Short mmCIF file of C-alpha atoms and ligand atoms in Angstrom, two decimals:
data_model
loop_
_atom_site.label_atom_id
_atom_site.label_comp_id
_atom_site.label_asym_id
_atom_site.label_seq_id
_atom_site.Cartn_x
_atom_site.Cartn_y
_atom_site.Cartn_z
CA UNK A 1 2.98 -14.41 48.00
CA UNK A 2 -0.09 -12.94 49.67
CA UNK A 3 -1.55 -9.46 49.70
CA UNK A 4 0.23 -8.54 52.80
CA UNK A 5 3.23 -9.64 51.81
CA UNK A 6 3.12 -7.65 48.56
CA UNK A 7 5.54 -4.63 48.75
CA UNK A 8 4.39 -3.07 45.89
CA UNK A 9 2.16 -2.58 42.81
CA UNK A 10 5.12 -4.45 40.91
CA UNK A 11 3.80 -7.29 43.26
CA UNK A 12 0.07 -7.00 43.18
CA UNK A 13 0.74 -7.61 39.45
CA UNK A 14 2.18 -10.70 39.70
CA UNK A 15 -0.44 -11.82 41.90
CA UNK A 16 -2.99 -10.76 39.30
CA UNK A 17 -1.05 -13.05 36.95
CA UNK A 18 -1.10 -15.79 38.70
CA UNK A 19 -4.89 -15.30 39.61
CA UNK A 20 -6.27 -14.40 36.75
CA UNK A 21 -6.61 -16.90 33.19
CA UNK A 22 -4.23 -15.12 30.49
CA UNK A 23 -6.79 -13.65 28.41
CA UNK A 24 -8.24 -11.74 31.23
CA UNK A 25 -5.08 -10.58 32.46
CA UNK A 26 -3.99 -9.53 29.30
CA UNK A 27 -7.05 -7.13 28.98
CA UNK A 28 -6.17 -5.78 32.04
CA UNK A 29 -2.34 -5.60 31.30
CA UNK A 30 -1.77 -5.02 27.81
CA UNK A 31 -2.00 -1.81 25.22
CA UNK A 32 -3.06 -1.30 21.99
CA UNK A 33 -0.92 -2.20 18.93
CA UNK A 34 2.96 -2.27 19.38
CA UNK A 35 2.21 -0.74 22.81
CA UNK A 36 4.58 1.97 22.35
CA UNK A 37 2.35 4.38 24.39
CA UNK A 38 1.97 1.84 26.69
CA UNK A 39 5.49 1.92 27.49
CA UNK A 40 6.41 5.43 26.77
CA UNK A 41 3.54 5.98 29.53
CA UNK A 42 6.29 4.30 32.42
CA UNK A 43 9.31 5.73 30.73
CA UNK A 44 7.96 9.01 30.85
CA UNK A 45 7.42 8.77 34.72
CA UNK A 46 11.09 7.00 35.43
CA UNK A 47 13.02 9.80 33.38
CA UNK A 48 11.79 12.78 35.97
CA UNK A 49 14.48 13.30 38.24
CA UNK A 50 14.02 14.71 41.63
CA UNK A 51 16.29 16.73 43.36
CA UNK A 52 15.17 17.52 46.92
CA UNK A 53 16.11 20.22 49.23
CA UNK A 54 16.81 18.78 52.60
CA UNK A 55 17.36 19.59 56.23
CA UNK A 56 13.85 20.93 56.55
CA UNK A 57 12.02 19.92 59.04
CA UNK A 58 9.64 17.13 57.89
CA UNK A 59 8.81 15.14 60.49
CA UNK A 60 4.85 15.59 60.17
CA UNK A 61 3.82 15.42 56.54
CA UNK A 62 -0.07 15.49 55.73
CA UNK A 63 -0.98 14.29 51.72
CA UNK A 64 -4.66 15.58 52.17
CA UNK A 65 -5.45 17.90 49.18
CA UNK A 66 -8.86 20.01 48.62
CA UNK A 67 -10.03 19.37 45.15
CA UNK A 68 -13.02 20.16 43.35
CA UNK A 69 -14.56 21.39 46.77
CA UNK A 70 -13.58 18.54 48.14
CA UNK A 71 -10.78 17.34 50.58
CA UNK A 72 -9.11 13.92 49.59
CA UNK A 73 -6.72 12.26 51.52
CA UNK A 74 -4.10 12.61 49.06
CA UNK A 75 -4.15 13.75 45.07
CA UNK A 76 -5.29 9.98 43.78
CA UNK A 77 -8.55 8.60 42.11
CA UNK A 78 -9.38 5.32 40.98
CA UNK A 79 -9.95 5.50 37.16
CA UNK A 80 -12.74 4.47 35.66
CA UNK A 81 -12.17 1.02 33.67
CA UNK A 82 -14.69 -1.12 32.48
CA UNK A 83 -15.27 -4.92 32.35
CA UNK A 84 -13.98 -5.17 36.43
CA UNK A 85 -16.35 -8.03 37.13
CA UNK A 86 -14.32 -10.12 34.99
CA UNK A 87 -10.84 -9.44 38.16
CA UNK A 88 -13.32 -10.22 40.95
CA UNK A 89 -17.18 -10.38 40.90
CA UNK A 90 -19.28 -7.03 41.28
CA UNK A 91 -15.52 -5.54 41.46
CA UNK A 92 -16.78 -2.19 40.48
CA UNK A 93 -18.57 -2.03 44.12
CA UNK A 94 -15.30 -3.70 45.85
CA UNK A 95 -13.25 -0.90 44.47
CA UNK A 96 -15.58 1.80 45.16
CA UNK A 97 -15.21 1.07 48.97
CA UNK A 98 -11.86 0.45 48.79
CA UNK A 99 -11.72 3.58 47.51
CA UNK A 100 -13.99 5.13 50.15
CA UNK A 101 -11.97 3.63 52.78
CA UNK A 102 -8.58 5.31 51.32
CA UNK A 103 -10.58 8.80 51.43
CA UNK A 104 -9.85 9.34 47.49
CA UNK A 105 -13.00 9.67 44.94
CA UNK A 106 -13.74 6.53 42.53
CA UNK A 107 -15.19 7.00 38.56
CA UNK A 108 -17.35 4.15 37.66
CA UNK A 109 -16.84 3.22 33.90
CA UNK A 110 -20.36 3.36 31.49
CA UNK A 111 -19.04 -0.06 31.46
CA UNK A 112 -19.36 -1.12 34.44
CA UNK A 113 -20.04 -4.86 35.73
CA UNK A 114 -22.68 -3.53 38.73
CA UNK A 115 -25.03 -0.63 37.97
CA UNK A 116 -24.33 2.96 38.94
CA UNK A 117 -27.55 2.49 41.08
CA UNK A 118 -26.16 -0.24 42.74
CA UNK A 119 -22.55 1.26 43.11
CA UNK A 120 -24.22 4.49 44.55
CA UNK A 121 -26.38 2.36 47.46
CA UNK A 122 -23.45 -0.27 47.82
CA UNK A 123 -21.01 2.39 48.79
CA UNK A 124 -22.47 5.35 49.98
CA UNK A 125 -19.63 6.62 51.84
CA UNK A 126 -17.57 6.82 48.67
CA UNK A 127 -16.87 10.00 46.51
CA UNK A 128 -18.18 8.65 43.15
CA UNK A 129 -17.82 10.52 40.29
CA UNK A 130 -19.25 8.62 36.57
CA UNK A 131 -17.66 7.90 33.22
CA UNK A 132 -19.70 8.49 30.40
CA UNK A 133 -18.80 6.65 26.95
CA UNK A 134 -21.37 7.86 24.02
CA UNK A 135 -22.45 4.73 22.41
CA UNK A 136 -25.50 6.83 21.34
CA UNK A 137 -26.75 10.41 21.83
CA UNK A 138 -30.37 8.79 23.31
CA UNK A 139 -28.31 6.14 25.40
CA UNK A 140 -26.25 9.13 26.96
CA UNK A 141 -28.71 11.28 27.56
CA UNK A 142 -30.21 8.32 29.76
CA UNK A 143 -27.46 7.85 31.50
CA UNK A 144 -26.95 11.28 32.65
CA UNK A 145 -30.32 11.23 33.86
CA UNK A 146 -29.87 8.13 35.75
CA UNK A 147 -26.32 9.44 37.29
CA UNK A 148 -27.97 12.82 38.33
CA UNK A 149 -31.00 10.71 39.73
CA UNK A 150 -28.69 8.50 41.93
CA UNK A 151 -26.94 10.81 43.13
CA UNK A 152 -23.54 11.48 41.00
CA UNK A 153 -22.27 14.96 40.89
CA UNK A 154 -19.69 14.55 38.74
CA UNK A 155 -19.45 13.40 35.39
CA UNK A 156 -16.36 12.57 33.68
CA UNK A 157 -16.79 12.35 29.91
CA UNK A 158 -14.10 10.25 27.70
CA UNK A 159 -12.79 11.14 24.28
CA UNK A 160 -10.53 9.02 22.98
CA UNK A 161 -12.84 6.24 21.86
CA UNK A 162 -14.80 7.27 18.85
CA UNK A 163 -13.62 3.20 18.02
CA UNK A 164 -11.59 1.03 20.28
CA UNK A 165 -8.30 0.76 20.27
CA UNK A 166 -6.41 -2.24 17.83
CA UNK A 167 -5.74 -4.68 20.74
CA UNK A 168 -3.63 -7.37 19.25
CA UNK A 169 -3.32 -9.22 22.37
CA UNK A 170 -7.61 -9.63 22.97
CA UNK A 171 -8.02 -10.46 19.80
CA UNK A 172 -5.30 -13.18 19.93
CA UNK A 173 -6.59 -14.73 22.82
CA UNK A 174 -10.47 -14.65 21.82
CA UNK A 175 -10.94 -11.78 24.33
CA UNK A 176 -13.26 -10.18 21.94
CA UNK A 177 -16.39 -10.17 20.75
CA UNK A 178 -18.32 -12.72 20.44
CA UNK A 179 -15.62 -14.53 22.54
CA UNK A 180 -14.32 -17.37 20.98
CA UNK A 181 -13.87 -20.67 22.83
CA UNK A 182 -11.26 -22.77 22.00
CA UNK A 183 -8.99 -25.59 23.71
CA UNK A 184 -6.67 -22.71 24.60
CA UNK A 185 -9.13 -20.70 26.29
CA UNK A 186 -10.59 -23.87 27.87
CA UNK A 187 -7.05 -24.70 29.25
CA UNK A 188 -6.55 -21.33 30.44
CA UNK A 189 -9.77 -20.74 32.52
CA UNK A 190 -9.33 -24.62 34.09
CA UNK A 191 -5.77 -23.42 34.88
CA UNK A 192 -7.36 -20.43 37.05
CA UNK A 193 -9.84 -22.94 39.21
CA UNK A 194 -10.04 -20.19 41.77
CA UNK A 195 -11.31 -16.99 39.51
CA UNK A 196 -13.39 -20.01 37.93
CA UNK A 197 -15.06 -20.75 40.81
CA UNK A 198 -15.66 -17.05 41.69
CA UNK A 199 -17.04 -16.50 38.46
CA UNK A 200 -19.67 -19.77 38.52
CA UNK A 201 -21.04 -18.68 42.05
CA UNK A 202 -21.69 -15.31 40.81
CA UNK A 203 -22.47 -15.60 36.81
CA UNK A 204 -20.60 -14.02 34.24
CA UNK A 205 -20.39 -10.31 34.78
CA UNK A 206 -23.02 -7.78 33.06
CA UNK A 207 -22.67 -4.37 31.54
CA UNK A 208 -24.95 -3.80 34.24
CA UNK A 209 -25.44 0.27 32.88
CA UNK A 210 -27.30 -1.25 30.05
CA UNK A 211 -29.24 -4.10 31.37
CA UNK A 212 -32.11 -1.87 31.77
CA UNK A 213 -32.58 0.18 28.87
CA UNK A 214 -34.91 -0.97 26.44
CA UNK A 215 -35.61 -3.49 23.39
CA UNK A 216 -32.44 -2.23 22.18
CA UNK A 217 -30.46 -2.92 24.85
CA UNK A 218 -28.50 -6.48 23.77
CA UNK A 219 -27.23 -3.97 20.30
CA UNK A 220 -25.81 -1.48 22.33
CA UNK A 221 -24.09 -3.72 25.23
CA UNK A 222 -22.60 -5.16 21.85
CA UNK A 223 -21.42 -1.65 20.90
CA UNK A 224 -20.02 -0.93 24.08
CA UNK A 225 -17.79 -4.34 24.36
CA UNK A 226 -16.61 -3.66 20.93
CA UNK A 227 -16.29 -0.31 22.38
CA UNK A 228 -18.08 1.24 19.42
CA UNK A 229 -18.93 4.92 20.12
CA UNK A 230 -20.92 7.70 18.45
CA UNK A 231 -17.62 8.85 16.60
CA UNK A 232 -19.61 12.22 15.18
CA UNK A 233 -19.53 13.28 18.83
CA UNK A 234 -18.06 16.60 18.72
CA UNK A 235 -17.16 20.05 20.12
CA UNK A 236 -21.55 20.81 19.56
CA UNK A 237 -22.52 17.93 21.06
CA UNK A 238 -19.88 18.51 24.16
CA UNK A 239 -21.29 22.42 24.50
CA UNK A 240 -24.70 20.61 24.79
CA UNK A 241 -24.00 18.16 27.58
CA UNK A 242 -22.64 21.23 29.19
CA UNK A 243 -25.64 22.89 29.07
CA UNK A 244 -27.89 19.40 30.53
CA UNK A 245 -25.17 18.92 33.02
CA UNK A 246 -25.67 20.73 35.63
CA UNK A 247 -22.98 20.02 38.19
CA UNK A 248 -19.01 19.63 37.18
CA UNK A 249 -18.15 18.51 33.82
CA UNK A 250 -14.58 16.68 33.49
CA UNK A 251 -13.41 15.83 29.82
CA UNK A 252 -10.68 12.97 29.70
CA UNK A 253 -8.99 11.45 27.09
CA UNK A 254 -7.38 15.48 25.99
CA UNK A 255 -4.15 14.85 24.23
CA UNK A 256 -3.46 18.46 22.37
CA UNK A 257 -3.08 21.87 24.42
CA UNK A 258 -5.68 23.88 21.68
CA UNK A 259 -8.41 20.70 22.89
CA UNK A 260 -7.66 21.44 26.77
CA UNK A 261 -8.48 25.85 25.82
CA UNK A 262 -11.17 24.94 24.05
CA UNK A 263 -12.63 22.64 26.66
CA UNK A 264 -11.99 25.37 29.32
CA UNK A 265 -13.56 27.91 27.14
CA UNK A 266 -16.63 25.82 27.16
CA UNK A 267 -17.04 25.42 30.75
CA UNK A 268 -15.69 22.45 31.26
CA UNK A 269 -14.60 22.23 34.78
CA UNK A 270 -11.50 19.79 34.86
CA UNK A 271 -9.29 18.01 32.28
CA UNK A 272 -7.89 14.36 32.53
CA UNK A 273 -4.82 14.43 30.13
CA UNK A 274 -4.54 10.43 29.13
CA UNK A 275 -3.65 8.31 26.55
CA UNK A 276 -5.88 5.62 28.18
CA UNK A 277 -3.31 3.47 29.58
CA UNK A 278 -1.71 3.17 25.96
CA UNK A 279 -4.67 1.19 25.20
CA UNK A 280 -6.30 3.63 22.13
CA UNK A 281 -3.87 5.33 19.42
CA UNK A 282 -0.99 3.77 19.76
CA UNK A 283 2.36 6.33 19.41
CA UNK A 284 0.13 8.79 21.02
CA UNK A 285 1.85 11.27 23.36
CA UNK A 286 1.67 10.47 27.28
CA UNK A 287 -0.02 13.35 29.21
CA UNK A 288 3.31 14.23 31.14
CA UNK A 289 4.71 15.44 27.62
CA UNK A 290 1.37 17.52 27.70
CA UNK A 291 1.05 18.67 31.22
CA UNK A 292 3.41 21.98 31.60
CA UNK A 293 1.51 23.21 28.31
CA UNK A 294 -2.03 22.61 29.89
CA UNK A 295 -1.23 23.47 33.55
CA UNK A 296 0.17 26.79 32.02
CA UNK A 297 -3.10 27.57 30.39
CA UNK A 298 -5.23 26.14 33.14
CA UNK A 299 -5.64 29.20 34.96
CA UNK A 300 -5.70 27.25 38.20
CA UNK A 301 -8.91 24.49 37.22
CA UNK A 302 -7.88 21.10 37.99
CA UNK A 303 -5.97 18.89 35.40
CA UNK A 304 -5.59 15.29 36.49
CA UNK A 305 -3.42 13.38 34.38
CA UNK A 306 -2.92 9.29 34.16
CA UNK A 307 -1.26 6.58 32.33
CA UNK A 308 1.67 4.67 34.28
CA UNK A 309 1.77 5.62 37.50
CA UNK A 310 2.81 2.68 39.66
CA UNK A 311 4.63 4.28 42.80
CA UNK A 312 4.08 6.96 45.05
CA UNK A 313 6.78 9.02 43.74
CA UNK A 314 4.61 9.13 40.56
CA UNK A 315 2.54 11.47 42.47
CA UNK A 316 5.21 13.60 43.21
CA UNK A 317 7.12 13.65 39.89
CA UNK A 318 3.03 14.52 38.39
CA UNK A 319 3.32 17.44 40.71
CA UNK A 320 6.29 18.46 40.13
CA UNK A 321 5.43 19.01 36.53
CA UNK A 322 1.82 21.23 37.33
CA UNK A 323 -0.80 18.40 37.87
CA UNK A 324 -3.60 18.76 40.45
CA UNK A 325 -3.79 15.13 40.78
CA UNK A 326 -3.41 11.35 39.41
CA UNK A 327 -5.86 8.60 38.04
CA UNK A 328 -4.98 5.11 39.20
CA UNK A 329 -5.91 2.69 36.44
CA UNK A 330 -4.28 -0.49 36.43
CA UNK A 331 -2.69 0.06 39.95
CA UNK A 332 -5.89 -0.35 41.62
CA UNK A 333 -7.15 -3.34 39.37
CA UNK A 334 -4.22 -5.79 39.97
CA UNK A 335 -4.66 -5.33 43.33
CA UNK A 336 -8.54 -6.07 42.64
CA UNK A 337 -7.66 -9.27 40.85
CA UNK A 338 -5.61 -10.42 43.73
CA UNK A 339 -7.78 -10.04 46.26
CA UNK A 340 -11.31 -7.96 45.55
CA UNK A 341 -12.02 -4.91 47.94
CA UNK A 342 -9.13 -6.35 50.42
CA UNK A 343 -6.49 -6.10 47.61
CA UNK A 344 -8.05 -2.73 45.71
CA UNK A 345 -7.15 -1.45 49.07
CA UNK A 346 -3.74 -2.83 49.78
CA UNK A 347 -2.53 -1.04 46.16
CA UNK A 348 -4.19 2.39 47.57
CA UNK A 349 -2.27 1.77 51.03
CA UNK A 350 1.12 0.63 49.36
CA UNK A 351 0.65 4.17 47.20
CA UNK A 352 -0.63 6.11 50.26
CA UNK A 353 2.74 4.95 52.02
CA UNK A 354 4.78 5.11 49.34
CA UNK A 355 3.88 8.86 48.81
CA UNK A 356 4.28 9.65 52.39
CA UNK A 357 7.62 8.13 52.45
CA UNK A 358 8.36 10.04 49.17
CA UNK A 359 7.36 13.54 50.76
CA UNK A 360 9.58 12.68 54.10
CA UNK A 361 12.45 11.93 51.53
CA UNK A 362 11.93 15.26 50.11
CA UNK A 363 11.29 17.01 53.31
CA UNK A 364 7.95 18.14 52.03
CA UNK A 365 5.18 18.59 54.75
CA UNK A 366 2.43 19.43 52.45
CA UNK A 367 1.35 18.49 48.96
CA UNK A 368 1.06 22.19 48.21
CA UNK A 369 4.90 22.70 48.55
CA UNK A 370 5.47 20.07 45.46
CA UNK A 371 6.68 22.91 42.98
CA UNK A 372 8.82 22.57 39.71
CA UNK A 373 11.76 23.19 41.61
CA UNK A 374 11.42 19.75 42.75
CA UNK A 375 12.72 17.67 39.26
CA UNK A 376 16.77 18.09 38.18
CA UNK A 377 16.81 20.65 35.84
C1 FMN B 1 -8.76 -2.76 31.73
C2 FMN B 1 -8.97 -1.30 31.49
C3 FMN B 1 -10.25 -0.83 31.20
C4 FMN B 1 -10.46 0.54 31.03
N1 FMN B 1 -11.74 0.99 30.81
C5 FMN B 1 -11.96 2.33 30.73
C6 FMN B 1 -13.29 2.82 30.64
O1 FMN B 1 -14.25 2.08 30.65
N2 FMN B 1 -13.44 4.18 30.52
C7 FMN B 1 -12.38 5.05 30.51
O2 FMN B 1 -12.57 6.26 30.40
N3 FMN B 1 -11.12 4.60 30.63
C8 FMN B 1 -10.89 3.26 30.74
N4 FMN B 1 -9.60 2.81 30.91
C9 FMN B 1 -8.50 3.77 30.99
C10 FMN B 1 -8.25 4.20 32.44
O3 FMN B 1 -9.32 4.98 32.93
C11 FMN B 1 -6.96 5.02 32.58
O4 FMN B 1 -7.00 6.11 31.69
C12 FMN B 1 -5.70 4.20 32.34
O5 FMN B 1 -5.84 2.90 32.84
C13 FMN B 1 -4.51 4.87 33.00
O6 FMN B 1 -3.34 4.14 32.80
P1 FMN B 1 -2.73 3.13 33.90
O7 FMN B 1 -3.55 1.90 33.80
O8 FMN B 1 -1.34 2.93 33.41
O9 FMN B 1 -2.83 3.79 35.23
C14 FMN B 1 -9.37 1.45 31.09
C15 FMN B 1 -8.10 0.96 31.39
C16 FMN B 1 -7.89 -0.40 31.61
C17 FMN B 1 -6.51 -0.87 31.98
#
């Protein structure tokens, strides 16, 4: 199979299988304990019905959307994930453009494989937004300043790591840290001669945010691969990057309707509702369970949600139920892994289409005609 011939995300992630040496595809794939949330995160999606009204004229549909004073061409955005230079060298910048191209805004992960400095020159057409982890209060507050220096006007700050996630499948295959080599990671890697060869010619990948810092720069790229954050980070320390923050604040990661009123009271300007992709507490609720609470309280800001989407019809279901938008997480990277900025922009297409087709099927012209009336009662 090749990227044009993939029909679907389904697809892309078998390619990414194939492409990519187990352990790495398992970081990319895989959840955090029993993956319950993981799954409940797709099941969620495929139990929302839809039940259409028809014989309305349809026959020009436009997805564009104006969000956050900005128009995308439909209610997506990449999602920031970390570690993307390990599916395709410098992906981070790859998937920016693709983004770019696509016309939707793309959050670069704190851990990033190319620098936000780099990202922001590399793809300067590109809405891009940044992910801020807090490894440390001082680290933070350095990053902030480097995001406003280059450029970034919005910051999207995640709260559902104060320690990683229990990932039984990384640790199982040495995809961990320090990695562990063994025969079985040796065999896997000289199994996947092509992503081998990609990663020689270009070197392993950095966490290129903290190349730069100072002295103690190798402790806290150690931190942030054992994703090991400043857990005392709290509602204080949020009302304070509010107040250095000058431009819109996002907060992602909100799992309870009391967090997503007390954000808004704050100032915060948007919410992500996640579970991360299943991939921190484990039996957590998905962030369709939570949406009709939080859009009710919203007042009209923006909630985003993620965690499963896969199809175009996602979109619509997410809708349906009061969101303002999606985050594409693994959707965009397995098309990464099978093919870099070429393949990050065949998933957007195949979603792009899909959604379109969706909306025709619905006889929806416009995204702002997606109502509740739209899901089987
Ligand atoms: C491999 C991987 C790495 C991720 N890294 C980050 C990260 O650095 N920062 C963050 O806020 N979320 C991270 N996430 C979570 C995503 O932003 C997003 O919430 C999640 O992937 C959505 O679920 P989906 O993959 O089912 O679309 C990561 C997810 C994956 C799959």
């Amino acid at each position: 199979m090749s990227l044009s011939s993939a029909l679907s995300i389904a697809d892309l992630r078998r390619l990414a299988q194939r492409r990519l040496p187990r352990m790495v595809f398992d970081y990319l794939d895989g959840g955090a304990e029993d993956e319950v949330s993981l799954r409940a995160n797709r099941a969620a999606f495929e139990a929302l019905r839809l039940q259409p009204r028809l014989l309305r004229d349809a026959s020009v549909r436009d997805p564009r959307v104006n969000l956050f004073g900005r128009e995308w061409a439909m209610p997506v955005a990449v999602a920031p994930v970390g570690l993307a230079g390990v599916f395709w060298p410098q992906g981070d910048l790859h998937t920016a453009r693709a983004a770019g191209r696509a016309g939707v805004p793309f959050i670069l992960s704190t851990a990033s494989s190319v620098s936000l400095e780099d990202v922001a020159r590399g793809a300067p057409d590109t809405e891009l937004w940044f992910q801020l982890y807090v490894i440390s209060r001082r680290i933070a507050d350095a990053l902030v300043e480097r995001a406003l220096a280059a450029g970034y006007r919005t910051l999207v700050l995640t709260i559902d790591v104060p320690v990683s996630g229990y990932r039984e499948r990384d640790l199982r295959n040495g995809f961990a840290q320090p990695f562990r080599v063994t025969p079985r990671t040796v065999l896997d890697v000289a199994r996947h001669p092509g992503w081998l060869w990609r990663m020689a010619r270009h070197g392993s990948p950095q966490l290129a945010n903290l190349a730069t810092v100072d002295a103690a720069d190798a402790e806290s790229q150690a931190a942030l691969l054992k994703r090991q954050m400043d857990a005392s980070f709290d509602w204080h320390a949020l009302a304070r990057l509010r107040e250095r923050w000058p431009h819109r604040l996002l907060v992602k990661g909100v799992l309870h309707p009391d967090d997503a009123r007390d954000a808004f009271a704050l100032g915060v300007d948007g919410l992500v509702l996640s579970n991360h992709g299943g991939r921190q507490l484990d039996g957590a609720l998905g962030a369709l369970d939570l949406l009709p609470r939080v859009a009710a309280l919203a007042g009209g800001r923006p909630v985003l949600v993620d965690g499963g989407v896969r199809r175009g019809v996602d979109v619509l279901r997410a809708l349906a139920l009061g969101a303002s938008g999606v985050l594409l997480g693994r959707a965009v990277q397995y098309g990464l892994a099978a093919g870099g900025e070429a393949g990050a922009g065949r998933a957007l297409a195949l979603l792009r289409e899909e959604l379109d087709r969706a909306m025709a099927l619905c006889a929806l012209r416009q995204i702002s005609e997606i109502g509740p009336d739209l899901l089987a009662p």
